Tab-separated table of C-alpha atoms and ligand atoms in Angstrom:
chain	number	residue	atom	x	y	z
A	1	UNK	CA	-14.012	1.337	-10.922
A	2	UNK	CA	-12.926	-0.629	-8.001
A	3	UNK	CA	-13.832	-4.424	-7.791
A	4	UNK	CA	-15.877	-5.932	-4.687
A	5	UNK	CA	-14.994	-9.178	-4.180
A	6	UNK	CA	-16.613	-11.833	-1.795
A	7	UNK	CA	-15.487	-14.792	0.080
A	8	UNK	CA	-17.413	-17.078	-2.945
A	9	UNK	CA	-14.724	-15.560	-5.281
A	10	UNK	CA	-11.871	-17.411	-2.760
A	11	UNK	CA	-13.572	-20.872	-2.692
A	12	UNK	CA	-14.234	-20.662	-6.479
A	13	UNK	CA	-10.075	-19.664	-7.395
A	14	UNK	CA	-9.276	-22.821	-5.176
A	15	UNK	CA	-11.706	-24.689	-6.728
A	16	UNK	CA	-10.652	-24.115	-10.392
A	17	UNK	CA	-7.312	-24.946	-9.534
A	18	UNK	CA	-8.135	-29.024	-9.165
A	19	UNK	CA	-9.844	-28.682	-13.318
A	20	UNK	CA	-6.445	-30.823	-14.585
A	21	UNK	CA	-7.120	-33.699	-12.294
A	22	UNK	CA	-8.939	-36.869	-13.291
A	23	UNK	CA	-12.576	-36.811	-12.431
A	24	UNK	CA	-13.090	-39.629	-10.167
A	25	UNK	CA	-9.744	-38.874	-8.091
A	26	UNK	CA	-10.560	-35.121	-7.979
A	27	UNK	CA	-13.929	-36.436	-6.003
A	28	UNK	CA	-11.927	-38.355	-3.765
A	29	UNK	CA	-9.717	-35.980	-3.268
A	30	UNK	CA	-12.066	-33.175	-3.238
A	31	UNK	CA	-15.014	-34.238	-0.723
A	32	UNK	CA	-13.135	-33.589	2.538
A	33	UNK	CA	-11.360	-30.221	1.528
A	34	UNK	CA	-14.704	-29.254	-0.292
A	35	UNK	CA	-16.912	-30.207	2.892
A	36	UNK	CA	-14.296	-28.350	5.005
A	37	UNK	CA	-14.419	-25.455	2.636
A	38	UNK	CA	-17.956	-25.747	2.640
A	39	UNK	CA	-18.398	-25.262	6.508
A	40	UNK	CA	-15.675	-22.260	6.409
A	41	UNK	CA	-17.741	-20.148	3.607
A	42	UNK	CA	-20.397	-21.218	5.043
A	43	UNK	CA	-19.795	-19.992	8.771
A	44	UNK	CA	-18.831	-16.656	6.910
A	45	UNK	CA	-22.281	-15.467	6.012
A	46	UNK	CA	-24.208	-16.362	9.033
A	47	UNK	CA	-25.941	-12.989	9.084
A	48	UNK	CA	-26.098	-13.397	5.383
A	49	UNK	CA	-24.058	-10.348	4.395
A	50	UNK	CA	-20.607	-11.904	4.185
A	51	UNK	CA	-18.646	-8.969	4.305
A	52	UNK	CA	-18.512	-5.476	5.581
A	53	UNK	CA	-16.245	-2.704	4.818
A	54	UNK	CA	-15.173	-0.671	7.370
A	55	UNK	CA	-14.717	2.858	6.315
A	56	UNK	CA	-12.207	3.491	9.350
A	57	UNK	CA	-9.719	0.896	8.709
A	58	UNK	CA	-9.839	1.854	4.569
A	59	UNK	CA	-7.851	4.187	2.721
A	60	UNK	CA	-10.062	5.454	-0.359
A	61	UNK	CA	-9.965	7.960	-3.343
A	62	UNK	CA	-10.202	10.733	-2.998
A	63	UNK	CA	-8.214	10.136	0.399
A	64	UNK	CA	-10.374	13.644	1.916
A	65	UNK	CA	-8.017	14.853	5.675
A	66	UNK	CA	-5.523	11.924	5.114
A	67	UNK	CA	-2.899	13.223	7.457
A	68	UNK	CA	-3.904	16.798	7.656
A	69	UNK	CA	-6.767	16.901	9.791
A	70	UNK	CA	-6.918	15.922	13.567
A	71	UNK	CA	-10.138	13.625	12.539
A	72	UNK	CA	-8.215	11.788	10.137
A	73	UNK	CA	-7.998	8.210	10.375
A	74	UNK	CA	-4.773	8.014	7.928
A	75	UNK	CA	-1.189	9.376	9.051
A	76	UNK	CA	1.433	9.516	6.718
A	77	UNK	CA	5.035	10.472	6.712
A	78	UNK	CA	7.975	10.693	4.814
A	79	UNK	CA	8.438	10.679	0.942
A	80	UNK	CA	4.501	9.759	0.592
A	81	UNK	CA	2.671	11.953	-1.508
A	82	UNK	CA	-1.446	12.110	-1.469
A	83	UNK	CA	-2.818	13.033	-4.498
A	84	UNK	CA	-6.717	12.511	-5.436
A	85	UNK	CA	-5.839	9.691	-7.623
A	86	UNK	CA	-3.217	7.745	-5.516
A	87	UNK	CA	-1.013	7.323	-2.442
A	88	UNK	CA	2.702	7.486	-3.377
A	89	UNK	CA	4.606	6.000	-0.580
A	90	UNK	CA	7.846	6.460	-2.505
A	91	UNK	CA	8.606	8.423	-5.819
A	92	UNK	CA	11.072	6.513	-8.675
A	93	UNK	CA	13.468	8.469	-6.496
A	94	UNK	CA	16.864	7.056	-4.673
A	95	UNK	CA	17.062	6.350	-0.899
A	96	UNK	CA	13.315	7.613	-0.260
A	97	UNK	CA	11.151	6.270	2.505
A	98	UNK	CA	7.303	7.099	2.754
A	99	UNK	CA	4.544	5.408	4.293
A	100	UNK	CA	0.606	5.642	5.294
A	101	UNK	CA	-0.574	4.357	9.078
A	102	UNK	CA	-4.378	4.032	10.118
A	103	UNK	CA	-4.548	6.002	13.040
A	104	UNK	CA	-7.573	3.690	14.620
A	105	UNK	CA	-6.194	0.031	16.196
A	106	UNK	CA	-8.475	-2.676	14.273
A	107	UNK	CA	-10.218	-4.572	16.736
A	108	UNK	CA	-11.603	-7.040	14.203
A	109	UNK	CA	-10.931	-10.996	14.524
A	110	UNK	CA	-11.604	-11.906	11.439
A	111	UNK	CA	-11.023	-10.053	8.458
A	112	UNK	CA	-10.230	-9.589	5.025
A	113	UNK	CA	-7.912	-5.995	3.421
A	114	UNK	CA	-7.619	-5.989	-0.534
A	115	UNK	CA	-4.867	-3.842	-1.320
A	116	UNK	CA	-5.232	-1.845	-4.989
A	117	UNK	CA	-1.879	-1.069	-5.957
A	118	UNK	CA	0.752	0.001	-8.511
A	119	UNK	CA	4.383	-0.543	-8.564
A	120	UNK	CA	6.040	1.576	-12.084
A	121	UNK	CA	9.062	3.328	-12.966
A	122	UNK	CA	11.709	3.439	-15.549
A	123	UNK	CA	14.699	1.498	-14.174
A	124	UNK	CA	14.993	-1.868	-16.908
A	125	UNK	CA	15.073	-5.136	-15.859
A	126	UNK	CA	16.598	-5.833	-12.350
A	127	UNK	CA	17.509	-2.112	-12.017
A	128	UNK	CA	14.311	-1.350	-10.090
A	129	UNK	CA	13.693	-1.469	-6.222
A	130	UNK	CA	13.310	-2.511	-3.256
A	131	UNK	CA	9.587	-2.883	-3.131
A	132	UNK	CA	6.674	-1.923	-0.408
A	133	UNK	CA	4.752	-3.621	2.806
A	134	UNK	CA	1.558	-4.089	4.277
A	135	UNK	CA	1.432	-4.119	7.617
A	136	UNK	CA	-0.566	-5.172	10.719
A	137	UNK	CA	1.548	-4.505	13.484
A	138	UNK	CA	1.453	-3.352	17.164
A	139	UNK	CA	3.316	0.013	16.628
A	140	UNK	CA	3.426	2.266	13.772
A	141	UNK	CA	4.395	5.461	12.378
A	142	UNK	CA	8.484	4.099	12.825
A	143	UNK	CA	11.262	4.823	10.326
A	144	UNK	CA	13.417	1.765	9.360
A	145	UNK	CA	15.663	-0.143	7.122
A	146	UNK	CA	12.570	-3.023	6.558
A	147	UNK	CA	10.657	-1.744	3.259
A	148	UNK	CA	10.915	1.844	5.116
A	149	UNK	CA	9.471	0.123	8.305
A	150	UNK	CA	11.167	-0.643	11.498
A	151	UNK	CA	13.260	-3.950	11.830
A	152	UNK	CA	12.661	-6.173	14.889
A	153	UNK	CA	8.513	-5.443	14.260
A	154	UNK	CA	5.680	-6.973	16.569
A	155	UNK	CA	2.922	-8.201	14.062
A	156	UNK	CA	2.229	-9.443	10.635
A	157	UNK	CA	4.137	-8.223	7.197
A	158	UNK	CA	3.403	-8.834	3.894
A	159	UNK	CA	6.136	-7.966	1.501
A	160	UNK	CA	5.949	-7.219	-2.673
A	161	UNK	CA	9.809	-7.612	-2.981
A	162	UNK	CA	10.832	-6.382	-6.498
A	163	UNK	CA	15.103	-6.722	-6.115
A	164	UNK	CA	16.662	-9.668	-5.851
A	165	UNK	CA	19.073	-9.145	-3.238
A	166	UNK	CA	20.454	-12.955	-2.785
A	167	UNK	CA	22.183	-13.852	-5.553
A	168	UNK	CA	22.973	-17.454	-4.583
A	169	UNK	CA	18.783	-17.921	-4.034
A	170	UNK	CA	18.597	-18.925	-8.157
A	171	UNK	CA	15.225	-20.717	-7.375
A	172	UNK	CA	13.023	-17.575	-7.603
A	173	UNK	CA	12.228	-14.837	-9.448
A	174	UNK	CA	11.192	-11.454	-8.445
A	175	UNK	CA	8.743	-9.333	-7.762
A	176	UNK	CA	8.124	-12.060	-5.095
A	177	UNK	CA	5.480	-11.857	-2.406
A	178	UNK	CA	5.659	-13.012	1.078
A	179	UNK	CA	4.673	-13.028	4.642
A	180	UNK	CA	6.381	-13.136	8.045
A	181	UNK	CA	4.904	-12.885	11.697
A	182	UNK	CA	7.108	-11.708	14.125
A	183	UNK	CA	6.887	-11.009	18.003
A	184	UNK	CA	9.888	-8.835	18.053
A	185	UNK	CA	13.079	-11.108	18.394
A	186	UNK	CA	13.496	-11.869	14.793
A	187	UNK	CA	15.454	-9.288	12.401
A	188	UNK	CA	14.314	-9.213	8.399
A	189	UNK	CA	17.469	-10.617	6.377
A	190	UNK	CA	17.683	-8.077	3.155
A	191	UNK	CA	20.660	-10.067	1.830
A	192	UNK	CA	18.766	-13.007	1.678
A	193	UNK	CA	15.125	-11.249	0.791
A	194	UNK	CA	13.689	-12.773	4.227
A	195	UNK	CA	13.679	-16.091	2.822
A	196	UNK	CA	15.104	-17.404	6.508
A	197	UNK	CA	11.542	-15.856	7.934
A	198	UNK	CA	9.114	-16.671	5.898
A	199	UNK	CA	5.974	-18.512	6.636
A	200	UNK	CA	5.766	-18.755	2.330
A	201	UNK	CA	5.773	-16.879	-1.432
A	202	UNK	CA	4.935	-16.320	-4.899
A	203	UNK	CA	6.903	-14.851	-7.681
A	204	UNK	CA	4.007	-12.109	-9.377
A	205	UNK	CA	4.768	-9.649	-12.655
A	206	UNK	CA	3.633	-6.814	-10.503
A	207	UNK	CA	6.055	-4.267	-12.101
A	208	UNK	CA	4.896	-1.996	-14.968
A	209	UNK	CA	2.055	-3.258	-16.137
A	210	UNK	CA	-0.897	-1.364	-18.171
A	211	UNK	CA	-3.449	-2.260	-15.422
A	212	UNK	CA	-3.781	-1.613	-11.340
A	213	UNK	CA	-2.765	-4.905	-9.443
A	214	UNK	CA	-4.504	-6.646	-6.556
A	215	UNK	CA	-3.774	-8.311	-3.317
A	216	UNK	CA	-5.777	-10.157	-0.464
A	217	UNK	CA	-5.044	-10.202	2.711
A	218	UNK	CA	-7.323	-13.089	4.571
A	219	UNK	CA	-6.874	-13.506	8.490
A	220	UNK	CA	-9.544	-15.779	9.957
A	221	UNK	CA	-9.950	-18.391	12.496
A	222	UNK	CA	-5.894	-18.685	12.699
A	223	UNK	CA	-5.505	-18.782	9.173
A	224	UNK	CA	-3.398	-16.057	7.185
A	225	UNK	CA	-4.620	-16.602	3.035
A	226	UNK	CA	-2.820	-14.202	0.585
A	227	UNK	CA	-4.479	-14.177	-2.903
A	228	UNK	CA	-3.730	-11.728	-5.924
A	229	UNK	CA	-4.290	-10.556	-8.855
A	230	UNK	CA	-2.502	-8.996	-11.077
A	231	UNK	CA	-3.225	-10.078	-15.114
A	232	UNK	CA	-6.313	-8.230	-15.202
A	233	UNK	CA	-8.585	-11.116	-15.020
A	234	UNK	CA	-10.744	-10.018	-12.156
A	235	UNK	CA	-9.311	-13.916	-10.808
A	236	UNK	CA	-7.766	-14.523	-7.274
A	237	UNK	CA	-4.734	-16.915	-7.326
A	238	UNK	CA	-3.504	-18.149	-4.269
A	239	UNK	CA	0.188	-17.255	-2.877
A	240	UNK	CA	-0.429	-18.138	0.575
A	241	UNK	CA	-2.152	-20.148	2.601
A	242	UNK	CA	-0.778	-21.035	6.142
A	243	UNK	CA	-2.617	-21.841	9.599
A	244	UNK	CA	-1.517	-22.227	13.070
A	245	UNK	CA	-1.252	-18.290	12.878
A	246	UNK	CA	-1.630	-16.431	15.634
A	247	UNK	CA	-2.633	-12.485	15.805
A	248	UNK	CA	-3.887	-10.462	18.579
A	249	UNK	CA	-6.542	-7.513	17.878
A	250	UNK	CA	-5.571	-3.708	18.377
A	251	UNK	CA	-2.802	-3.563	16.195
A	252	UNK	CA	-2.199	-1.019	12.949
A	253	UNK	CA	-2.938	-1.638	9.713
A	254	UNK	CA	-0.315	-0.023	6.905
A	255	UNK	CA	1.937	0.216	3.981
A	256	UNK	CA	5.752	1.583	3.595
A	257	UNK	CA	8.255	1.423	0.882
A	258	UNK	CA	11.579	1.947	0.393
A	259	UNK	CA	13.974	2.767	-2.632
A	260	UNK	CA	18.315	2.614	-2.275
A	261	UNK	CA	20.441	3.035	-4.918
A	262	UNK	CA	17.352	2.091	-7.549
A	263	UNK	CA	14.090	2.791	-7.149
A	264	UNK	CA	10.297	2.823	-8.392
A	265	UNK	CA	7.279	4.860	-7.612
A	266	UNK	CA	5.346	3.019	-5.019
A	267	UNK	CA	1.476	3.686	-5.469
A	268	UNK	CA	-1.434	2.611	-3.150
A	269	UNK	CA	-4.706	2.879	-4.574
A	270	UNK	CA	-6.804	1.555	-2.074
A	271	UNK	CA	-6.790	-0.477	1.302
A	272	UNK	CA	-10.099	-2.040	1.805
A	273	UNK	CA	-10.804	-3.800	4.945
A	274	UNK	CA	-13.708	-6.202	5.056
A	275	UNK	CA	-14.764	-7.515	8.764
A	276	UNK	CA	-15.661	-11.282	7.736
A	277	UNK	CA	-18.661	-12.051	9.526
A	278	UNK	CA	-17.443	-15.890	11.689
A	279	UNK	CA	-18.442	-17.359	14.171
A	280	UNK	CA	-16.711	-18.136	17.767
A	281	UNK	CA	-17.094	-20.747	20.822
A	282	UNK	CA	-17.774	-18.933	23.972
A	283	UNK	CA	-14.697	-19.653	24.951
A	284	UNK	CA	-12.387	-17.880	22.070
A	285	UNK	CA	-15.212	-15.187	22.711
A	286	UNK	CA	-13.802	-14.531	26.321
A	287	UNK	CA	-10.251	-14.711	25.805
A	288	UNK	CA	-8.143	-11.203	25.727
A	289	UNK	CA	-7.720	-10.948	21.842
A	290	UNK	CA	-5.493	-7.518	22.386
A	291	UNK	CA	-2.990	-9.852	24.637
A	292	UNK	CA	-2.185	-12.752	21.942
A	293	UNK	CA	1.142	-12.758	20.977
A	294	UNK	CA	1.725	-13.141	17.312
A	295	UNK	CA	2.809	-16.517	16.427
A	296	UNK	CA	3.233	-19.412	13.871
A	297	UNK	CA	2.189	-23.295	14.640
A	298	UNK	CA	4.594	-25.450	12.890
A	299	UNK	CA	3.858	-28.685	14.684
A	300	UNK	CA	0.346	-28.820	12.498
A	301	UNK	CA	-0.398	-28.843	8.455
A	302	UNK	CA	-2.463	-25.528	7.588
A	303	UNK	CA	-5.535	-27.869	6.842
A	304	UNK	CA	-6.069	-29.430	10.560
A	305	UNK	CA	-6.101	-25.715	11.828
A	306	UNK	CA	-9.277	-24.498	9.670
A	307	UNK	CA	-11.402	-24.879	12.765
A	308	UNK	CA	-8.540	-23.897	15.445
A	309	UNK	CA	-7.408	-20.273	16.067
A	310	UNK	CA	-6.745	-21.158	19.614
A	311	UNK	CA	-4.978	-24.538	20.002
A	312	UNK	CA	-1.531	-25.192	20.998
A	313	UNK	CA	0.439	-23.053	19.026
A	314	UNK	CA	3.945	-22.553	19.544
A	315	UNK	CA	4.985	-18.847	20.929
A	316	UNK	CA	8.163	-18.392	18.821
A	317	UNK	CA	7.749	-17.567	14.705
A	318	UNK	CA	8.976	-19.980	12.427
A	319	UNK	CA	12.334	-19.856	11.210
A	320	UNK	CA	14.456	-21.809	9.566
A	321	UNK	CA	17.001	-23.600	11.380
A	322	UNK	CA	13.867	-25.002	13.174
A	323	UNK	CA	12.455	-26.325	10.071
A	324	UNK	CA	15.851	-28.047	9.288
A	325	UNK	CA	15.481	-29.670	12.966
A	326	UNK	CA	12.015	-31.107	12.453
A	327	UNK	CA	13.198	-32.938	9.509
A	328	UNK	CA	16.607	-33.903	10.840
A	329	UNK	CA	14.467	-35.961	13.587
A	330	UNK	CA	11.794	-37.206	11.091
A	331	UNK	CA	14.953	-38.672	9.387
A	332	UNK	CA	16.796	-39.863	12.434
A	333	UNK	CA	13.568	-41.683	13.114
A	334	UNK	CA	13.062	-42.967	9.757
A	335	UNK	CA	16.646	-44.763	9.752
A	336	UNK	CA	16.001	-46.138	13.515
A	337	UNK	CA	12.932	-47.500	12.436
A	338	UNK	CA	14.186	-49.129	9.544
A	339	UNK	CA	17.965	-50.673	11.326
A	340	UNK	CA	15.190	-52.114	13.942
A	341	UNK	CA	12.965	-53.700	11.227
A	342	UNK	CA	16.324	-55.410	9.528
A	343	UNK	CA	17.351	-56.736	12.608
A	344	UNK	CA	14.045	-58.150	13.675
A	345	UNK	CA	13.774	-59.329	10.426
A	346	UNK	CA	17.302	-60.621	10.053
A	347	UNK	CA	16.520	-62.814	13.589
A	348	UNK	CA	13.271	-64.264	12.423
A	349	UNK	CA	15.152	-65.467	9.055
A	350	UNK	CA	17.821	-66.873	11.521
A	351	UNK	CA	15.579	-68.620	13.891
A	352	UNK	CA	13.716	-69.948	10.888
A	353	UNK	CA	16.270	-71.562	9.010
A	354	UNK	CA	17.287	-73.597	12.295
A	355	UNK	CA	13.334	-75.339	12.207
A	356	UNK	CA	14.399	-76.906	8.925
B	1	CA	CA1	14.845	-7.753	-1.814
């Protein structure tokens, strides 16, 4: 049976997390984020029905006129095969390419998609790939070498990356989740399994396993949260959690995958999409959603931008050679500050010892 799950679930996984710390420096700790948290969930039910799905941006069993009828409000193309069970983007077939588009542009500003989904097939260890992606993005329906998907995409991706392509990149293992926001100019790296673009990760044993795995998408109030699920435990755990992200309204939502020389079978079992029910200033409320360019603040931490989907945010996506810069000044200032302090220092000492 599939599993509802409400905002409450979110606060409590991120709650749980702290359990290890000492008591009284987990309070200290705690209040702010927990008042902060408190005011988020708590602007989510205002009408006190915290979420809604929305049957036209969802892909659900049996899947009835997905691609066949001029109604529908799924296209697919490619290897993807509908069955009344499950969505196979890609069979455990080489060089295949499928994928499912909504046809209807989602002009929600806050939402919430759980993705039910199954990645199997009978390549061993490492000899399994490439993996599949969600998608919110301003075009769809486009053939490419990203996960099946166009490269160079406007809009949000969330990849479940099950090869390893970077050999030298040691520090991770795969399947490994992550996002990227792009307005166009940036390409995905395969060789280096977007690790250059990415706004973050989490390694996940999403491969072959007895049960159906989960993912959350969260996008709300500038803040992109990726949770999942996937030991069976009906329990969220975070992956993501970035702010200062910016995404316009009127995009597509979607998933492709891809196989190469190995492959997998690639299974969607459902695409939920929950409108989260937050509220706006009357100012956010005027501005042209549809005309937001998709961008990533890096100048801010993800906790200042809770209450901030429209502040200052940078129009070019993170990469980085940018992130490298940041800290190459912090440094530079670091050492300045400290040659400064010696001197001054150095001069008082000097001045000092001629008093006595
Ligand atoms: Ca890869």
């Amino acid at each position: 049976m599939a599993r509802e799950r409400s905002p409450a679930s979110w606060l409590h996984s991120q709650t749980s997390v702290t359990r290890r710390m000492p008591a009284c420096r987990r309070i200290t700790l705690l209040l702010p984020l927990w008042l902060l948290h408190f005011s988020s969930v708590y602007s989510d039910i205002t009408d006190g029905n915290a979420e809604h799905l929305k049957r036209e941006h969802s892909l659900i069993k049996p899947y009835q006129g997905v691609g066949t009828s001029p109604s529908s409000q799924w296209d697919f193309s490619g290897s993807t095969l509908i069955t009344s069970q499950y969505v196979r983007l890609t069979p455990d077939e080489r060089s295949k390419q499928g994928s499912v588009w909504n046809t209807v542009p989602c002009y929600l500003k806050d939402w919430e998609m759980h993705v039910q989904f199954k990645i199997h097939g009978s390549g061993k260890k490492n000899l399994h790939g490439d993996g599949f992606a969600i998608w919110y993005t301003k075009e769809r329906l486009h053939h490419g070498p990203v996960f099946g998907n166009q490269d160079h995409f406007v809009g949000l991706a969330i990849f479940v990356d099950t090869f390893h392509n970077d050999l030298q990149g040691t520090d991770r293992s795969f399947p490994y989740i992550s996002a990227m926001v792009n307005n166009g100019s940036l390409p995905y790296d395969h060789g280096k399994d977007g690790r250059s673009t990415e706004l973050g990760g989490c390694s996940v044993e999403v491969r072959n396993q007895d049960h159906d795995t989960y993912l959350a998408i969260r996008y709300s109030k500038g803040r992109l949260t990726i949770m999942v699920d996937v030991d069976d435990r009906n329990d969220w755990k975070e992956c993501i959690d970035f702010g200062g992200v910016r995404l316009p309204t009127g995009y597509y939502f979607g998933a492709s995958a891809a196989t190469g020389d190995l492959s997998d079978n690639h299974d969607i079992i459902s695409m939920k999409m929950y409108q989260l029910m937050v509220e706006h200033t009357p100012e956010e409320d005027n501005q042209d959603w549809t005309k937001i360019e998709p961008s990533v603040s890096l100048l801010k931490s993800p906790k200042d931008n809770i209450d901030d989907p429209t502040g200052n945010f940078r129009s070019t996506p993170l990469t980085g050679w940018k992130v490298f810069l940041l800290l190459l000044c912090a440094l530079l200032g670091i050492v300045v500050c400290a040659v400064v302090g010696a001197v001054v220092f150095q001069k008082r000492q000097e001045r000092n010892k001629r008093f006595y």
